[in-house]
Amino acid sequence: MANQQVDKGKTSVAGEAGEVSARRSTARWSGARGRVLAALAVVLAAVMAFHRGVPNAVGRVGSLLESFLPWVGVLVVVLFVAALVRRSAVALVAVLLPVGVWVHLFGGLLLPAGEGGGRELVVVQHNVSDENRDPAATARALVAAGADLVALEELVVPQLSVYEKALAADYPHHVVRGTVGLWSKYPLSGERVVDIKPPGIAEGWSRGVRAVVDSPYGDIAAYVAHLPSVRVGAGGLASERRDESAELLGRAIAAESVDTVILLGDLNGAVEDRGLAPLTSRLNVAERGFAFSFPASLPLARIDQVMARSAAVGHIRTLPATGSDHLPVAARVTLG
């Protein structure tokens, strides 16, 4: 009987020792996973904070990252949830770093729009698509936005005549050059083509126009532009022509003699994309709102932009979908 009790005691002690060993092993594993999560959090924070340092020489990886930079926040949320599941204090603290960087970069866009001021114009930008099957409905939707200026791209025959007819009553002044146009409630003057055609594109390609708007707040040089498309493939981001066109447009705006400038257009790039630096370095971008505009079926990026010089783009938002693969965007521009 005594021997049986001793054996049971030994078994109990051995079992407890095994449990302690298992707990220690689990703790070590959990701690290791926590350190991995913490390291990933630091990497994400560094990528966001120093995205300009990501090289663009091969495949324009830097521009590709910057095109979708706000969505890095989704990865931060995933890391935060994983840290909670692992109950890792180290990982949770580390995740605060990319959270802080994301808020610094994009938090202001989430703030509510301020009250409208007196010296303000409402503008709408829309790539209407050359395959739009109902341009009349698209035009009605744009009129309903009540904007002072409406910029359109991919204007082709016979849709162009539909837009001209549908917008005429509300926008008696308009100019079209090539496939881009501007409709205005106020008189226009000084209309001319803006040559943003990069080398290698055939003659006849015309996607830039400039006109002076005689607004109640003084003259405004309004530019409408449609930069070349970009493609994402196995070799990375193909944006060379877009970048060249942005450089040409930036030079034109830099030479503009009218102090106040508003640029509206499908720029085929997010404002974070370094390829648009010739424009974003010279013009103010939207202070509030993400307004992801493309593709309309699942908007992932805002490539339809409103920028300004000697004026502030206070808030930008998307409008309901039309027959285009882009969503229209509307912005309030406060003049200086």
mmCIF file of C-alpha atoms in Angstrom:
data_model
loop_
_atom_site.group_PDB
_atom_site.id
_atom_site.type_symbol
_atom_site.label_atom_id
_atom_site.label_comp_id
_atom_site.label_asym_id
_atom_site.label_seq_id
_atom_site.Cartn_x
_atom_site.Cartn_y
_atom_site.Cartn_z
ATOM 1 C CA MET A 1 0.000 0.000 0.000
ATOM 2 C CA ALA A 2 2.808 2.398 0.937
ATOM 3 C CA ASN A 3 4.610 1.682 -2.327
ATOM 4 C CA GLN A 4 1.423 2.472 -4.272
ATOM 5 C CA GLN A 5 1.085 5.840 -2.498
ATOM 6 C CA VAL A 6 4.725 6.677 -3.291
ATOM 7 C CA ASP A 7 4.199 5.777 -6.934
ATOM 8 C CA LYS A 8 1.101 7.964 -7.081
ATOM 9 C CA GLY A 9 3.044 10.817 -5.535
ATOM 10 C CA LYS A 10 5.807 10.466 -8.091
ATOM 11 C CA THR A 11 3.262 10.407 -10.893
ATOM 12 C CA SER A 12 1.589 13.543 -9.537
ATOM 13 C CA VAL A 13 4.886 15.377 -9.257
ATOM 14 C CA ALA A 14 5.871 14.308 -12.766
ATOM 15 C CA GLY A 15 2.515 15.488 -14.123
ATOM 16 C CA GLU A 16 2.864 18.867 -12.459
ATOM 17 C CA ALA A 17 6.395 19.216 -13.789
ATOM 18 C CA GLY A 18 5.152 18.417 -17.284
ATOM 19 C CA GLU A 19 2.424 21.025 -17.001
ATOM 20 C CA VAL A 20 4.909 23.659 -15.842
ATOM 21 C CA SER A 21 7.234 22.770 -18.717
ATOM 22 C CA ALA A 22 4.365 23.000 -21.190
ATOM 23 C CA ARG A 23 3.353 26.401 -19.819
ATOM 24 C CA ARG A 24 6.913 27.647 -20.091
ATOM 25 C CA SER A 25 7.148 26.367 -23.661
ATOM 26 C CA THR A 26 3.858 28.070 -24.545
ATOM 27 C CA ALA A 27 5.045 31.292 -22.942
ATOM 28 C CA ARG A 28 8.279 31.181 -24.913
ATOM 29 C CA TRP A 29 6.343 30.537 -28.138
ATOM 30 C CA SER A 30 3.887 33.331 -27.381
ATOM 31 C CA GLY A 31 6.734 35.671 -26.526
ATOM 32 C CA ALA A 32 8.488 34.847 -29.774
ATOM 33 C CA ARG A 33 5.310 35.485 -31.747
ATOM 34 C CA GLY A 34 4.870 38.776 -29.895
ATOM 35 C CA ARG A 35 8.356 39.880 -30.894
ATOM 36 C CA VAL A 36 7.639 38.994 -34.522
ATOM 37 C CA LEU A 37 4.443 41.071 -34.447
ATOM 38 C CA ALA A 38 6.336 43.944 -32.840
ATOM 39 C CA ALA A 39 9.009 43.776 -35.545
ATOM 40 C CA LEU A 40 6.351 43.828 -38.268
ATOM 41 C CA ALA A 41 4.735 46.852 -36.625
ATOM 42 C CA VAL A 42 8.043 48.721 -36.661
ATOM 43 C CA VAL A 43 8.567 47.828 -40.337
ATOM 44 C CA LEU A 44 5.092 49.098 -41.269
ATOM 45 C CA ALA A 45 5.679 52.330 -39.389
ATOM 46 C CA ALA A 46 8.989 52.824 -41.185
ATOM 47 C CA VAL A 47 7.455 52.107 -44.608
ATOM 48 C CA MET A 48 4.747 54.706 -44.059
ATOM 49 C CA ALA A 49 6.973 57.327 -42.478
ATOM 50 C CA PHE A 50 9.761 56.986 -45.039
ATOM 51 C CA HIS A 51 7.800 55.968 -48.129
ATOM 52 C CA ARG A 52 9.767 58.481 -50.204
ATOM 53 C CA GLY A 53 12.828 56.399 -49.487
ATOM 54 C CA VAL A 54 11.392 53.296 -51.163
ATOM 55 C CA PRO A 55 13.303 53.105 -54.460
ATOM 56 C CA ASN A 56 11.524 53.806 -57.695
ATOM 57 C CA ALA A 57 14.265 52.697 -60.068
ATOM 58 C CA VAL A 58 12.935 49.180 -60.620
ATOM 59 C CA GLY A 59 9.262 48.820 -61.443
ATOM 60 C CA ARG A 60 8.454 52.152 -59.785
ATOM 61 C CA VAL A 61 7.801 50.259 -56.571
ATOM 62 C CA GLY A 62 7.815 53.495 -54.601
ATOM 63 C CA SER A 63 5.015 55.014 -56.659
ATOM 64 C CA LEU A 64 3.062 51.767 -56.490
ATOM 65 C CA LEU A 65 3.260 51.793 -52.708
ATOM 66 C CA GLU A 66 2.279 55.455 -52.525
ATOM 67 C CA SER A 67 -0.745 54.885 -54.762
ATOM 68 C CA PHE A 68 -2.301 52.732 -52.050
ATOM 69 C CA LEU A 69 -0.524 54.104 -48.975
ATOM 70 C CA PRO A 70 -3.697 54.775 -46.919
ATOM 71 C CA TRP A 71 -4.562 51.071 -47.158
ATOM 72 C CA VAL A 72 -1.462 50.169 -45.162
ATOM 73 C CA GLY A 73 -3.730 51.057 -42.256
ATOM 74 C CA VAL A 74 -5.604 47.805 -42.865
ATOM 75 C CA LEU A 75 -2.390 45.878 -42.145
ATOM 76 C CA VAL A 76 -1.971 47.878 -38.945
ATOM 77 C CA VAL A 77 -5.448 46.803 -37.827
ATOM 78 C CA VAL A 78 -4.578 43.161 -38.578
ATOM 79 C CA LEU A 79 -1.436 43.446 -36.444
ATOM 80 C CA PHE A 80 -3.415 45.031 -33.620
ATOM 81 C CA VAL A 81 -5.952 42.195 -33.618
ATOM 82 C CA ALA A 82 -3.160 39.608 -33.722
ATOM 83 C CA ALA A 83 -1.460 41.291 -30.766
ATOM 84 C CA LEU A 84 -4.722 41.178 -28.799
ATOM 85 C CA VAL A 85 -5.187 37.492 -29.597
ATOM 86 C CA ARG A 86 -1.602 36.744 -28.513
ATOM 87 C CA ARG A 87 -2.019 38.970 -25.443
ATOM 88 C CA SER A 88 1.428 40.329 -26.146
ATOM 89 C CA ALA A 89 2.131 43.596 -24.360
ATOM 90 C CA VAL A 90 5.266 44.109 -26.441
ATOM 91 C CA ALA A 91 3.333 43.759 -29.707
ATOM 92 C CA LEU A 92 0.504 46.011 -28.524
ATOM 93 C CA VAL A 93 2.901 48.765 -27.576
ATOM 94 C CA ALA A 94 4.791 48.387 -30.877
ATOM 95 C CA VAL A 95 1.565 48.639 -32.893
ATOM 96 C CA LEU A 96 1.039 52.114 -31.464
ATOM 97 C CA LEU A 97 3.957 53.263 -33.621
ATOM 98 C CA PRO A 98 2.358 52.613 -37.059
ATOM 99 C CA VAL A 99 -0.968 53.824 -35.669
ATOM 100 C CA GLY A 100 0.653 57.132 -34.816
ATOM 101 C CA VAL A 101 2.308 57.417 -38.220
ATOM 102 C CA TRP A 102 -0.943 56.642 -40.057
ATOM 103 C CA VAL A 103 -2.853 59.217 -38.008
ATOM 104 C CA HIS A 104 -0.143 61.786 -38.709
ATOM 105 C CA LEU A 105 -0.345 61.147 -42.457
ATOM 106 C CA PHE A 106 -4.067 60.656 -42.945
ATOM 107 C CA GLY A 107 -5.918 61.442 -39.738
ATOM 108 C CA GLY A 108 -6.707 64.974 -40.836
ATOM 109 C CA LEU A 109 -8.628 63.652 -43.835
ATOM 110 C CA LEU A 110 -11.096 62.029 -41.433
ATOM 111 C CA LEU A 111 -11.991 65.270 -39.658
ATOM 112 C CA PRO A 112 -15.401 66.760 -40.486
ATOM 113 C CA ALA A 113 -15.581 69.480 -43.092
ATOM 114 C CA GLY A 114 -15.714 73.004 -41.737
ATOM 115 C CA GLU A 115 -18.401 75.534 -42.432
ATOM 116 C CA GLY A 116 -18.390 77.020 -45.902
ATOM 117 C CA GLY A 117 -17.026 80.528 -46.282
ATOM 118 C CA GLY A 118 -18.125 83.431 -48.417
ATOM 119 C CA ARG A 119 -15.261 83.365 -50.931
ATOM 120 C CA GLU A 120 -15.849 79.827 -52.060
ATOM 121 C CA LEU A 121 -16.476 77.873 -55.233
ATOM 122 C CA VAL A 122 -17.857 74.350 -55.528
ATOM 123 C CA VAL A 123 -16.190 72.363 -58.299
ATOM 124 C CA VAL A 124 -16.837 68.924 -59.759
ATOM 125 C CA GLN A 125 -14.345 66.698 -61.542
ATOM 126 C CA HIS A 126 -15.422 63.638 -63.503
ATOM 127 C CA ASN A 127 -13.936 61.278 -66.056
ATOM 128 C CA VAL A 128 -17.200 60.434 -67.791
ATOM 129 C CA SER A 129 -15.720 57.444 -69.724
ATOM 130 C CA ASP A 130 -15.734 57.158 -73.472
ATOM 131 C CA GLU A 131 -17.831 53.999 -73.046
ATOM 132 C CA ASN A 132 -20.572 55.694 -71.014
ATOM 133 C CA ARG A 133 -23.913 54.349 -72.268
ATOM 134 C CA ASP A 134 -26.056 57.050 -70.670
ATOM 135 C CA PRO A 135 -24.312 60.422 -70.928
ATOM 136 C CA ALA A 136 -27.602 62.271 -70.448
ATOM 137 C CA ALA A 137 -28.112 60.690 -67.011
ATOM 138 C CA THR A 138 -24.504 61.444 -66.134
ATOM 139 C CA ALA A 139 -24.995 65.086 -67.086
ATOM 140 C CA ARG A 140 -28.151 65.325 -64.957
ATOM 141 C CA ALA A 141 -26.278 63.906 -61.976
ATOM 142 C CA LEU A 142 -23.531 66.493 -62.407
ATOM 143 C CA VAL A 143 -26.029 69.346 -62.620
ATOM 144 C CA ALA A 144 -27.640 68.123 -59.393
ATOM 145 C CA ALA A 145 -24.354 68.687 -57.558
ATOM 146 C CA GLY A 146 -24.872 72.440 -57.961
ATOM 147 C CA ALA A 147 -21.228 73.171 -58.730
ATOM 148 C CA ASP A 148 -19.851 76.431 -60.097
ATOM 149 C CA LEU A 149 -17.345 74.637 -62.326
ATOM 150 C CA VAL A 150 -17.533 71.183 -63.906
ATOM 151 C CA ALA A 151 -14.529 69.524 -65.504
ATOM 152 C CA LEU A 152 -14.970 66.475 -67.748
ATOM 153 C CA GLU A 153 -12.588 64.054 -69.436
ATOM 154 C CA GLU A 154 -12.968 61.380 -72.126
ATOM 155 C CA LEU A 155 -15.347 63.532 -74.120
ATOM 156 C CA VAL A 156 -15.894 61.800 -77.453
ATOM 157 C CA VAL A 157 -18.330 62.033 -80.316
ATOM 158 C CA PRO A 158 -21.304 61.592 -80.170
ATOM 159 C CA GLN A 159 -21.488 61.844 -76.355
ATOM 160 C CA LEU A 160 -19.988 65.339 -76.396
ATOM 161 C CA SER A 161 -23.066 66.876 -77.976
ATOM 162 C CA VAL A 162 -25.221 65.248 -75.286
ATOM 163 C CA TYR A 163 -23.184 66.880 -72.515
ATOM 164 C CA GLU A 164 -23.205 70.238 -74.267
ATOM 165 C CA LYS A 165 -26.976 70.167 -74.595
ATOM 166 C CA ALA A 166 -27.710 68.835 -71.099
ATOM 167 C CA LEU A 167 -25.367 71.266 -69.319
ATOM 168 C CA ALA A 168 -26.127 74.394 -71.353
ATOM 169 C CA ALA A 169 -28.934 75.781 -69.193
ATOM 170 C CA ASP A 170 -26.988 75.650 -65.927
ATOM 171 C CA TYR A 171 -23.534 76.262 -67.415
ATOM 172 C CA PRO A 172 -23.802 78.768 -70.245
ATOM 173 C CA HIS A 173 -20.028 79.032 -70.648
ATOM 174 C CA HIS A 174 -17.845 76.140 -71.679
ATOM 175 C CA VAL A 175 -14.708 75.210 -73.562
ATOM 176 C CA VAL A 176 -13.644 71.849 -75.010
ATOM 177 C CA ARG A 177 -10.241 71.028 -76.416
ATOM 178 C CA GLY A 178 -9.486 67.505 -77.510
ATOM 179 C CA THR A 179 -11.175 65.139 -75.059
ATOM 180 C CA VAL A 180 -11.328 67.466 -72.035
ATOM 181 C CA GLY A 181 -13.653 70.315 -71.230
ATOM 182 C CA LEU A 182 -14.712 72.887 -68.654
ATOM 183 C CA TRP A 183 -18.255 74.085 -67.959
ATOM 184 C CA SER A 184 -18.763 77.257 -65.937
ATOM 185 C CA LYS A 185 -21.515 79.401 -64.491
ATOM 186 C CA TYR A 186 -19.248 82.401 -65.053
ATOM 187 C CA PRO A 187 -17.751 83.843 -68.248
ATOM 188 C CA LEU A 188 -14.594 82.275 -69.646
ATOM 189 C CA SER A 189 -11.755 83.857 -71.580
ATOM 190 C CA GLY A 190 -8.230 83.057 -72.699
ATOM 191 C CA GLU A 191 -9.120 79.512 -73.676
ATOM 192 C CA ARG A 192 -6.223 77.515 -75.030
ATOM 193 C CA VAL A 193 -4.820 74.027 -75.327
ATOM 194 C CA VAL A 194 -2.274 72.980 -72.720
ATOM 195 C CA ASP A 195 0.267 70.698 -74.363
ATOM 196 C CA ILE A 196 0.898 67.841 -71.943
ATOM 197 C CA LYS A 197 1.592 65.206 -74.601
ATOM 198 C CA PRO A 198 4.667 63.195 -73.595
ATOM 199 C CA PRO A 199 7.159 61.993 -76.218
ATOM 200 C CA GLY A 200 6.157 58.815 -77.972
ATOM 201 C CA ILE A 201 2.423 59.499 -78.142
ATOM 202 C CA ALA A 202 0.953 60.053 -81.602
ATOM 203 C CA GLU A 203 -0.121 63.477 -82.815
ATOM 204 C CA GLY A 204 -3.744 64.357 -82.201
ATOM 205 C CA TRP A 205 -3.567 63.375 -78.522
ATOM 206 C CA SER A 206 -4.947 66.415 -76.675
ATOM 207 C CA ARG A 207 -5.852 66.219 -73.002
ATOM 208 C CA GLY A 208 -5.237 69.636 -71.540
ATOM 209 C CA VAL A 209 -7.139 72.913 -71.575
ATOM 210 C CA ARG A 210 -6.862 76.217 -69.741
ATOM 211 C CA ALA A 211 -9.340 79.074 -69.379
ATOM 212 C CA VAL A 212 -9.703 82.124 -67.168
ATOM 213 C CA VAL A 213 -12.892 82.136 -65.081
ATOM 214 C CA ASP A 214 -14.366 85.574 -64.376
ATOM 215 C CA SER A 215 -15.640 84.588 -60.921
ATOM 216 C CA PRO A 216 -17.289 86.910 -58.369
ATOM 217 C CA TYR A 217 -13.997 86.747 -56.450
ATOM 218 C CA GLY A 218 -11.687 87.674 -59.290
ATOM 219 C CA ASP A 219 -9.981 85.904 -62.151
ATOM 220 C CA ILE A 220 -9.126 82.221 -61.754
ATOM 221 C CA ALA A 221 -7.011 80.224 -64.184
ATOM 222 C CA ALA A 222 -8.763 76.874 -64.441
ATOM 223 C CA TYR A 223 -6.876 73.907 -65.864
ATOM 224 C CA VAL A 224 -8.465 70.611 -66.889
ATOM 225 C CA ALA A 225 -6.151 67.705 -67.585
ATOM 226 C CA HIS A 226 -6.226 63.978 -68.212
ATOM 227 C CA LEU A 227 -2.794 62.447 -67.703
ATOM 228 C CA PRO A 228 -1.836 59.170 -69.424
ATOM 229 C CA SER A 229 -3.012 55.942 -67.846
ATOM 230 C CA VAL A 230 -0.778 53.744 -65.719
ATOM 231 C CA ARG A 231 -0.669 49.962 -65.672
ATOM 232 C CA VAL A 232 0.296 47.487 -62.975
ATOM 233 C CA GLY A 233 1.978 44.335 -64.257
ATOM 234 C CA ALA A 234 4.682 41.817 -63.527
ATOM 235 C CA GLY A 235 7.286 44.511 -64.052
ATOM 236 C CA GLY A 236 5.694 46.846 -61.531
ATOM 237 C CA LEU A 237 3.992 50.173 -62.198
ATOM 238 C CA ALA A 238 4.203 51.481 -65.768
ATOM 239 C CA SER A 239 3.826 55.227 -65.191
ATOM 240 C CA GLU A 240 6.611 56.801 -67.280
ATOM 241 C CA ARG A 241 4.281 58.679 -69.626
ATOM 242 C CA ARG A 242 2.052 59.798 -66.764
ATOM 243 C CA ASP A 243 5.095 61.205 -64.985
ATOM 244 C CA GLU A 244 6.327 62.991 -68.108
ATOM 245 C CA SER A 245 2.899 64.514 -68.679
ATOM 246 C CA ALA A 246 2.736 65.656 -65.036
ATOM 247 C CA GLU A 247 6.079 67.414 -65.505
ATOM 248 C CA LEU A 248 4.781 69.268 -68.572
ATOM 249 C CA LEU A 249 1.603 70.284 -66.754
ATOM 250 C CA GLY A 250 3.594 71.438 -63.746
ATOM 251 C CA ARG A 251 5.720 73.691 -65.948
ATOM 252 C CA ALA A 252 2.620 75.202 -67.558
ATOM 253 C CA ILE A 253 1.096 75.987 -64.179
ATOM 254 C CA ALA A 254 4.376 77.411 -62.891
ATOM 255 C CA ALA A 255 4.369 79.831 -65.847
ATOM 256 C CA GLU A 256 0.720 80.842 -65.290
ATOM 257 C CA SER A 257 0.415 84.628 -64.874
ATOM 258 C CA VAL A 258 -2.949 84.572 -63.074
ATOM 259 C CA ASP A 259 -2.306 84.238 -59.338
ATOM 260 C CA THR A 260 -5.191 81.921 -58.466
ATOM 261 C CA VAL A 261 -5.184 78.524 -60.166
ATOM 262 C CA ILE A 262 -7.531 75.566 -59.899
ATOM 263 C CA LEU A 263 -6.509 72.259 -61.437
ATOM 264 C CA LEU A 264 -9.176 69.632 -62.055
ATOM 265 C CA GLY A 265 -8.499 66.343 -63.730
ATOM 266 C CA ASP A 266 -8.050 62.634 -63.937
ATOM 267 C CA LEU A 267 -4.370 62.585 -63.013
ATOM 268 C CA ASN A 268 -4.132 58.797 -62.848
ATOM 269 C CA GLY A 269 -2.326 59.025 -59.531
ATOM 270 C CA ALA A 270 -2.864 59.625 -55.826
ATOM 271 C CA VAL A 271 -1.528 62.814 -54.278
ATOM 272 C CA GLU A 272 0.974 60.723 -52.293
ATOM 273 C CA ASP A 273 2.475 59.335 -55.528
ATOM 274 C CA ARG A 274 5.840 60.983 -56.168
ATOM 275 C CA GLY A 275 5.053 60.903 -59.885
ATOM 276 C CA LEU A 276 2.689 63.834 -59.289
ATOM 277 C CA ALA A 277 5.323 65.832 -57.400
ATOM 278 C CA PRO A 278 5.581 68.433 -60.222
ATOM 279 C CA LEU A 279 1.976 69.302 -59.319
ATOM 280 C CA THR A 280 1.716 68.619 -55.584
ATOM 281 C CA SER A 281 4.870 70.651 -54.958
ATOM 282 C CA ARG A 282 3.221 73.689 -56.535
ATOM 283 C CA LEU A 283 -0.431 73.272 -55.584
ATOM 284 C CA ASN A 284 -2.507 72.725 -52.458
ATOM 285 C CA VAL A 285 -4.355 69.408 -52.206
ATOM 286 C CA ALA A 286 -7.543 68.493 -50.344
ATOM 287 C CA GLU A 287 -7.365 68.957 -46.573
ATOM 288 C CA ARG A 288 -10.381 66.781 -45.750
ATOM 289 C CA GLY A 289 -11.828 63.612 -47.266
ATOM 290 C CA PHE A 290 -10.427 60.504 -48.927
ATOM 291 C CA ALA A 291 -12.860 60.456 -51.879
ATOM 292 C CA PHE A 292 -11.583 57.236 -53.457
ATOM 293 C CA SER A 293 -12.868 57.526 -57.014
ATOM 294 C CA PHE A 294 -11.532 54.552 -58.972
ATOM 295 C CA PRO A 295 -12.662 52.003 -59.929
ATOM 296 C CA ALA A 296 -16.282 52.962 -59.396
ATOM 297 C CA SER A 297 -17.280 49.365 -58.593
ATOM 298 C CA LEU A 298 -14.721 49.125 -55.758
ATOM 299 C CA PRO A 299 -13.008 52.470 -55.173
ATOM 300 C CA LEU A 300 -9.431 51.944 -53.973
ATOM 301 C CA ALA A 301 -7.709 55.203 -54.858
ATOM 302 C CA ARG A 302 -8.489 58.815 -55.618
ATOM 303 C CA ILE A 303 -6.970 59.482 -59.000
ATOM 304 C CA ASP A 304 -9.467 62.268 -59.800
ATOM 305 C CA GLN A 305 -8.024 65.379 -58.222
ATOM 306 C CA VAL A 306 -8.749 68.972 -57.366
ATOM 307 C CA MET A 307 -5.725 71.139 -56.547
ATOM 308 C CA ALA A 308 -5.280 74.873 -56.206
ATOM 309 C CA ARG A 309 -2.790 77.730 -55.947
ATOM 310 C CA SER A 310 -3.536 80.811 -53.823
ATOM 311 C CA ALA A 311 -6.620 78.920 -52.643
ATOM 312 C CA ALA A 312 -7.430 76.046 -50.293
ATOM 313 C CA VAL A 313 -9.205 72.817 -51.214
ATOM 314 C CA GLY A 314 -11.075 72.406 -47.954
ATOM 315 C CA HIS A 315 -13.020 69.202 -48.510
ATOM 316 C CA ILE A 316 -13.387 66.634 -51.275
ATOM 317 C CA ARG A 317 -16.030 63.920 -51.552
ATOM 318 C CA THR A 318 -17.359 61.454 -54.064
ATOM 319 C CA LEU A 319 -20.746 61.760 -55.719
ATOM 320 C CA PRO A 320 -23.048 58.843 -56.609
ATOM 321 C CA ALA A 321 -21.934 56.552 -59.400
ATOM 322 C CA THR A 322 -22.807 57.377 -63.005
ATOM 323 C CA GLY A 323 -22.318 55.350 -66.164
ATOM 324 C CA SER A 324 -18.546 55.806 -65.857
ATOM 325 C CA ASP A 325 -15.874 53.592 -64.352
ATOM 326 C CA HIS A 326 -14.875 56.621 -62.224
ATOM 327 C CA LEU A 327 -16.886 58.258 -59.467
ATOM 328 C CA PRO A 328 -17.352 62.026 -59.741
ATOM 329 C CA VAL A 329 -15.660 64.072 -57.008
ATOM 330 C CA ALA A 330 -16.828 67.402 -55.658
ATOM 331 C CA ALA A 331 -14.705 69.854 -53.706
ATOM 332 C CA ARG A 332 -15.052 73.203 -52.001
ATOM 333 C CA VAL A 333 -12.322 75.653 -52.943
ATOM 334 C CA THR A 334 -11.839 78.652 -50.667
ATOM 335 C CA LEU A 335 -10.172 81.593 -52.376
ATOM 336 C CA GLY A 336 -7.561 83.710 -50.667
#
